[in-house]
PDB file of C-alpha atoms in Angstrom:
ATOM      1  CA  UNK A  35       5.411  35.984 -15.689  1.00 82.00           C
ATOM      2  CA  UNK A  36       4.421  34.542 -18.812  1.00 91.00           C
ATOM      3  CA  UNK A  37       5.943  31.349 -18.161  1.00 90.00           C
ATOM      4  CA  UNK A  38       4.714  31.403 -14.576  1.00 90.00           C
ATOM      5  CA  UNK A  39       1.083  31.770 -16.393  1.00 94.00           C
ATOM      6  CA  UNK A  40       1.663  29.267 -19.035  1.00 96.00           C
ATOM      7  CA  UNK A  41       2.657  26.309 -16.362  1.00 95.00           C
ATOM      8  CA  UNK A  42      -0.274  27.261 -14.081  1.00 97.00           C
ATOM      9  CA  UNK A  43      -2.388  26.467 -17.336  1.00 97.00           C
ATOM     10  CA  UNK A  44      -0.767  23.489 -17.531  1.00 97.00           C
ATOM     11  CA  UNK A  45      -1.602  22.305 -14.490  1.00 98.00           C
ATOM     12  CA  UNK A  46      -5.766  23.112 -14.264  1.00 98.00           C
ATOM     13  CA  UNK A  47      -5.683  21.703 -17.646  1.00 98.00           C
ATOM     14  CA  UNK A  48      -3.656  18.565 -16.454  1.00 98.00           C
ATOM     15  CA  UNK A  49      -5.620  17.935 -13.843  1.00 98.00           C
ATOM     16  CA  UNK A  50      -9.255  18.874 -15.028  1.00 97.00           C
ATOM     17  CA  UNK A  51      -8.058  16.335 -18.084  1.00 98.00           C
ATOM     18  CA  UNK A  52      -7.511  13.718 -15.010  1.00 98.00           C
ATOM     19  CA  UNK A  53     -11.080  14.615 -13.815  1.00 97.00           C
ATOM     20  CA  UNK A  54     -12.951  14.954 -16.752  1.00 97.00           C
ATOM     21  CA  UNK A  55     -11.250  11.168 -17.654  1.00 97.00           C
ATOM     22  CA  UNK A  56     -12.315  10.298 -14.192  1.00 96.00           C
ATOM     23  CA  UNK A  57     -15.419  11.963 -14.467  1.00 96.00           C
ATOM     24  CA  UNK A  58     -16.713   9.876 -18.020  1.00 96.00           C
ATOM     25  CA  UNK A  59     -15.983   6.925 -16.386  1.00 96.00           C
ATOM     26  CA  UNK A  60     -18.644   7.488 -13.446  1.00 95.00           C
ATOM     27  CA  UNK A  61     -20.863   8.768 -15.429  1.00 94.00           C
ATOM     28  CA  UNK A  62     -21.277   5.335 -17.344  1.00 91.00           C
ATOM     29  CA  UNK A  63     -21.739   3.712 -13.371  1.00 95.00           C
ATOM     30  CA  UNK A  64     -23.467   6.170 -11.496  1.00 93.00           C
ATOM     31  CA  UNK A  65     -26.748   6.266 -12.720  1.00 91.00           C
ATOM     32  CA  UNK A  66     -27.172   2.707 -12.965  1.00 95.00           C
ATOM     33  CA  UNK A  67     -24.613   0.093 -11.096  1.00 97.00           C
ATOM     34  CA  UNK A  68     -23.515   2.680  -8.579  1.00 97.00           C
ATOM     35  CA  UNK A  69     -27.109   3.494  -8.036  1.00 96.00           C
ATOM     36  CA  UNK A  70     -28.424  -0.155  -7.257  1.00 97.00           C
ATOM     37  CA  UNK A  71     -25.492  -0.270  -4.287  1.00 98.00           C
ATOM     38  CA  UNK A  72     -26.440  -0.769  -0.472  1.00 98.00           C
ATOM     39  CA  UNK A  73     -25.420   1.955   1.100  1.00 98.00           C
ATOM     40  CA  UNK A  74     -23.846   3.701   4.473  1.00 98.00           C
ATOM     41  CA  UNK A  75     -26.028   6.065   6.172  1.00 98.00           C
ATOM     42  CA  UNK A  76     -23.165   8.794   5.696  1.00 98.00           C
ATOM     43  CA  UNK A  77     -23.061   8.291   1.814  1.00 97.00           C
ATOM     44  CA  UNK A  78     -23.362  11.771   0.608  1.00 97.00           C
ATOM     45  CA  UNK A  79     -25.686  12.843  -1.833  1.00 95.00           C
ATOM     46  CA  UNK A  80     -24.210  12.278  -5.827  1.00 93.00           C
ATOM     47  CA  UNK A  81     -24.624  15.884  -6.185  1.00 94.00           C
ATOM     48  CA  UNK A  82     -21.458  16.862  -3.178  1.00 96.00           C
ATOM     49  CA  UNK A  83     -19.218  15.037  -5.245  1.00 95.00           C
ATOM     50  CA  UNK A  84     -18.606  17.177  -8.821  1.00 94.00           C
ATOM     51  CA  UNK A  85     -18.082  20.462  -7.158  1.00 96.00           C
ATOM     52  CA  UNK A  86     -15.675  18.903  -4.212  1.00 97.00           C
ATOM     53  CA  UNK A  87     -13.906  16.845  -6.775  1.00 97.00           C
ATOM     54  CA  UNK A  88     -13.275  20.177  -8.801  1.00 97.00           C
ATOM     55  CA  UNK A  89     -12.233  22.263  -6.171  1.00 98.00           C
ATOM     56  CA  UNK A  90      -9.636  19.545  -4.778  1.00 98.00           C
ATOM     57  CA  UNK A  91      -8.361  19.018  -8.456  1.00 98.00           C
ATOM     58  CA  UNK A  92      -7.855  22.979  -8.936  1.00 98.00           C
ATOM     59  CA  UNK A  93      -5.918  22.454  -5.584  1.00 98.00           C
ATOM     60  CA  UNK A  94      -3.846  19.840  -6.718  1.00 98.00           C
ATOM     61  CA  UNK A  95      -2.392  22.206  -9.712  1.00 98.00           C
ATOM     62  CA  UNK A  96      -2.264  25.241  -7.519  1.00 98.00           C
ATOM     63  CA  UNK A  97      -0.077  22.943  -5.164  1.00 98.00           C
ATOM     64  CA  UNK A  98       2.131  20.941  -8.090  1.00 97.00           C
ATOM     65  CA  UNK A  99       2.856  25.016  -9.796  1.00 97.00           C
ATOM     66  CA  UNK A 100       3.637  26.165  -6.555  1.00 96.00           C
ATOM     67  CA  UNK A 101       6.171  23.606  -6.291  1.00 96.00           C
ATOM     68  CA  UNK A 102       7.479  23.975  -9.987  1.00 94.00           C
ATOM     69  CA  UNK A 103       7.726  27.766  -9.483  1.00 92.00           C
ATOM     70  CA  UNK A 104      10.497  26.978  -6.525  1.00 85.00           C
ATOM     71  CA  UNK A 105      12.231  24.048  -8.211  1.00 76.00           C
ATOM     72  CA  UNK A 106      15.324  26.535  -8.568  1.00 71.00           C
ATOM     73  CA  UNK A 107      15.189  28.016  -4.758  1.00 66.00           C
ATOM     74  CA  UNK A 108      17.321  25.601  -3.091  1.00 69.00           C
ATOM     75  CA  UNK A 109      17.073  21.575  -3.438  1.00 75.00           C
ATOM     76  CA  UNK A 110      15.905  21.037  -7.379  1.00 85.00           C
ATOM     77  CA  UNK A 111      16.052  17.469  -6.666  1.00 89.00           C
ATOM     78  CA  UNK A 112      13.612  17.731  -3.771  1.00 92.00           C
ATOM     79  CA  UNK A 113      11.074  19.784  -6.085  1.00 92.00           C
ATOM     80  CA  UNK A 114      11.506  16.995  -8.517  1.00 94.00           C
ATOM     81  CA  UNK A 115      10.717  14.608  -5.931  1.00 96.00           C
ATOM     82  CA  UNK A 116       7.923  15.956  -5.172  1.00 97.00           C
ATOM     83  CA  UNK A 117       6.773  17.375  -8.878  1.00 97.00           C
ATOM     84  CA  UNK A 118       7.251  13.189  -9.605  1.00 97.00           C
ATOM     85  CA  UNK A 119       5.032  11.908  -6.618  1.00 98.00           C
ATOM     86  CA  UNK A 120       2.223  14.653  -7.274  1.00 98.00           C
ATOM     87  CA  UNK A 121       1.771  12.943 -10.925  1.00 98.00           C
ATOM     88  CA  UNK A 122       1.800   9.649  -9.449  1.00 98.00           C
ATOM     89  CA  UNK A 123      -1.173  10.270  -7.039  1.00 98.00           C
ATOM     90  CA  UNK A 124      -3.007  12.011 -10.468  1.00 98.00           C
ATOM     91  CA  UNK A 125      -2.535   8.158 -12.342  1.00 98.00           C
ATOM     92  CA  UNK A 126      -3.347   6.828  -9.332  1.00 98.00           C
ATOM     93  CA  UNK A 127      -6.486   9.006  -8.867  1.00 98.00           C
ATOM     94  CA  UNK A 128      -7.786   8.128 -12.269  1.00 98.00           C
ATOM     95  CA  UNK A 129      -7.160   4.667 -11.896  1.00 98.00           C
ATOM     96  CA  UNK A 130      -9.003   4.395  -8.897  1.00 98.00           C
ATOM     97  CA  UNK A 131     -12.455   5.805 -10.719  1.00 98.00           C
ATOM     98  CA  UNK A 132     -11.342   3.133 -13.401  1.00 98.00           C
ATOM     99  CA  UNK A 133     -11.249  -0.055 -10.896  1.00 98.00           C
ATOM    100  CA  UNK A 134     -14.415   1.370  -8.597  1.00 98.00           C
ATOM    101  CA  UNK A 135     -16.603   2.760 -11.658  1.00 98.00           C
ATOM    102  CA  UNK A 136     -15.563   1.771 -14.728  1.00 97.00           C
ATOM    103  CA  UNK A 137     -14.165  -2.326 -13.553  1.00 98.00           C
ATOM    104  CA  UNK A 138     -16.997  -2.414 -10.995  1.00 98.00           C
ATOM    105  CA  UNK A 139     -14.294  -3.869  -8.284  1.00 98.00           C
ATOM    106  CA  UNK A 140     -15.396  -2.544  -5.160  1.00 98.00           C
ATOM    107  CA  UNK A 141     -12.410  -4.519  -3.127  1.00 98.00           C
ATOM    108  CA  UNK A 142      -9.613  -3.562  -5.841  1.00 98.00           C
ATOM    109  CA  UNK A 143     -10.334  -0.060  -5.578  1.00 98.00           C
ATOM    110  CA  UNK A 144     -10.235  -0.277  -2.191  1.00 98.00           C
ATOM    111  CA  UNK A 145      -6.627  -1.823  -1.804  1.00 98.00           C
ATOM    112  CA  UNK A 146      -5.834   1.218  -4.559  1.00 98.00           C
ATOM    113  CA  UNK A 147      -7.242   3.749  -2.463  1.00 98.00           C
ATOM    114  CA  UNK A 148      -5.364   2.998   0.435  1.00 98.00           C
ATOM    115  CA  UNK A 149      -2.125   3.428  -1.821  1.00 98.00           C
ATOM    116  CA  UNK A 150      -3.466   6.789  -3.364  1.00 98.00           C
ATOM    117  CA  UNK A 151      -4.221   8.145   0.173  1.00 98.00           C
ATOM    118  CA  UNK A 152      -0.383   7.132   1.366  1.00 98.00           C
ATOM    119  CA  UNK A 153       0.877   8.995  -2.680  1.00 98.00           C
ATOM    120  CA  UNK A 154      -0.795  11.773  -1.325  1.00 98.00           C
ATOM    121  CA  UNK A 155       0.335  11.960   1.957  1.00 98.00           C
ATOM    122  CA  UNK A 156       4.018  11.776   0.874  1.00 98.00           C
ATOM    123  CA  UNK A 157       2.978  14.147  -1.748  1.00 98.00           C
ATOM    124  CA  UNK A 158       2.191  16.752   1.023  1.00 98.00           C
ATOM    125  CA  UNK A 159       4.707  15.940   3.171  1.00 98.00           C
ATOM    126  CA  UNK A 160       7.825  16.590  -0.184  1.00 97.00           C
ATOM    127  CA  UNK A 161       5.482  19.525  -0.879  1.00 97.00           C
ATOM    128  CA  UNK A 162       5.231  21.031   2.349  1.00 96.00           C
ATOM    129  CA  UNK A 163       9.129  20.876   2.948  1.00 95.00           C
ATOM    130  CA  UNK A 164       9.309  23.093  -0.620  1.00 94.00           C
ATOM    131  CA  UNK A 165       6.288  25.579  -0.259  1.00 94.00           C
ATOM    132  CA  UNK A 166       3.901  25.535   3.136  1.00 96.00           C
ATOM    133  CA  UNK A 167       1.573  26.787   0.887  1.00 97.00           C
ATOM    134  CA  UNK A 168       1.566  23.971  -1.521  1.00 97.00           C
ATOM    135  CA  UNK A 169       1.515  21.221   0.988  1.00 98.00           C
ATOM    136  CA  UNK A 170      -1.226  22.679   2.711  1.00 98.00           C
ATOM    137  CA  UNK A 171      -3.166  22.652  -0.126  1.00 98.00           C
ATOM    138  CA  UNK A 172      -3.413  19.364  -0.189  1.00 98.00           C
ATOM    139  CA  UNK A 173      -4.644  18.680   3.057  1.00 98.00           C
ATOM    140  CA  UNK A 174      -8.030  18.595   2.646  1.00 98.00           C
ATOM    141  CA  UNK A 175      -7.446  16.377  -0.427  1.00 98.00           C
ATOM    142  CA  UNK A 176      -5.930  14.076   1.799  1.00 98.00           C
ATOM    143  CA  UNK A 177      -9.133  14.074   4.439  1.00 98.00           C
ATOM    144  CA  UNK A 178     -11.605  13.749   1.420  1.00 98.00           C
ATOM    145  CA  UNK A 179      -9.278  10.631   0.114  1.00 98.00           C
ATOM    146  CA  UNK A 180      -9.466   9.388   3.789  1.00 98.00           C
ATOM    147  CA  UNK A 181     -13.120   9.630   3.803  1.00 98.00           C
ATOM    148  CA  UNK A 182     -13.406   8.436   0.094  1.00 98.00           C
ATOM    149  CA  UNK A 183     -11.802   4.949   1.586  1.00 98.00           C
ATOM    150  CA  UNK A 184     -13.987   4.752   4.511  1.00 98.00           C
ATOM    151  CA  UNK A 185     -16.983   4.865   2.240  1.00 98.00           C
ATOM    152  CA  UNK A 186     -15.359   2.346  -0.567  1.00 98.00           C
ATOM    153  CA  UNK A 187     -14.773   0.284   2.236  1.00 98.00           C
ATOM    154  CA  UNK A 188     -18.348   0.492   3.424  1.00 98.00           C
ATOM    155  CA  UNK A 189     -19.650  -0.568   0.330  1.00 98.00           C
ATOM    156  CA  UNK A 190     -17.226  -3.021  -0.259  1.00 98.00           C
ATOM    157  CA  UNK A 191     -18.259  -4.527   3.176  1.00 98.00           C
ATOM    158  CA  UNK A 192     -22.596  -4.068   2.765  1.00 98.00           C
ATOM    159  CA  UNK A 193     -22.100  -5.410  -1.508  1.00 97.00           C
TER     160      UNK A 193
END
């Protein structure tokens, strides 16, 4: 139980690491580059996206310890599969927030993006064949990524 505890931990802290990385890079952009962009008319408000980003990345490492917790219930190597591709689509996560906000390369995050949403997909997909649970939970992290890329590649198109 300990354990269990201990890499749950591990996995907010992994992830809210991710985000707060992600997070001091957009803060340098937002205010000021970011805020000078043409925009869509569905842009959401700057304030949506801290408390969606949070509850997606708490998702993320409820999903990932779900995953670890059943790495020894049946196919290990399928768990590991999956544990691998979940910390792929973190890097490329981060990265993303590093071409878009911190490089300023609208287009380059938007050829990223479309590879992060596909990491995540396949993410869900191992995940879901482990724990139902887990791959559910990152559903809606898929749809936000999906919409994410629709707006990058509205500002990429009006900038």
């Amino acid at each position: 139980m300990i354990r269990d505890a201990a890499a749950l931990l591990a996995f907010i802290a992994l992830c809210l690491g991710v985000a707060a990385a992600g997070g001091a890079v957009t803060a340098s952009s937002v205010g000021t580059w970011y805020a000078g962009l043409a925009k869509p008319p569905f842009n959401p408000p700057n304030w949506v996206f801290a408390p969606v980003w949070t509850a997606l990345y708490l998702m993320m490492a409820f999903a990932a310890w779900r995953v670890w917790r059943r790495r020894g219930a049946g196919d290990a190597r399928l768990a590991m599969l999956a544990l691998g591709a979940w910390a792929l689509q973190l890097a490329l996560n981060l990265c993303w927030s590093l071409l878009f906000f911190g490089a300023r390369l609208i287009g380059a995050a938007l050829a990223e993006i479309a590879v992060l949403l596909a990491a995540i997909l396949v993410t869900a997909l191992l995940c879901w064949r482990i724990d139902r649970v887990a791959g559910a939970l990152l559903a809606p992290y898929a749809a936000w990524v999906a919409f994410a890329a629709l707006l990058n590649a509205a500002l990429w198109r009006l900038n």
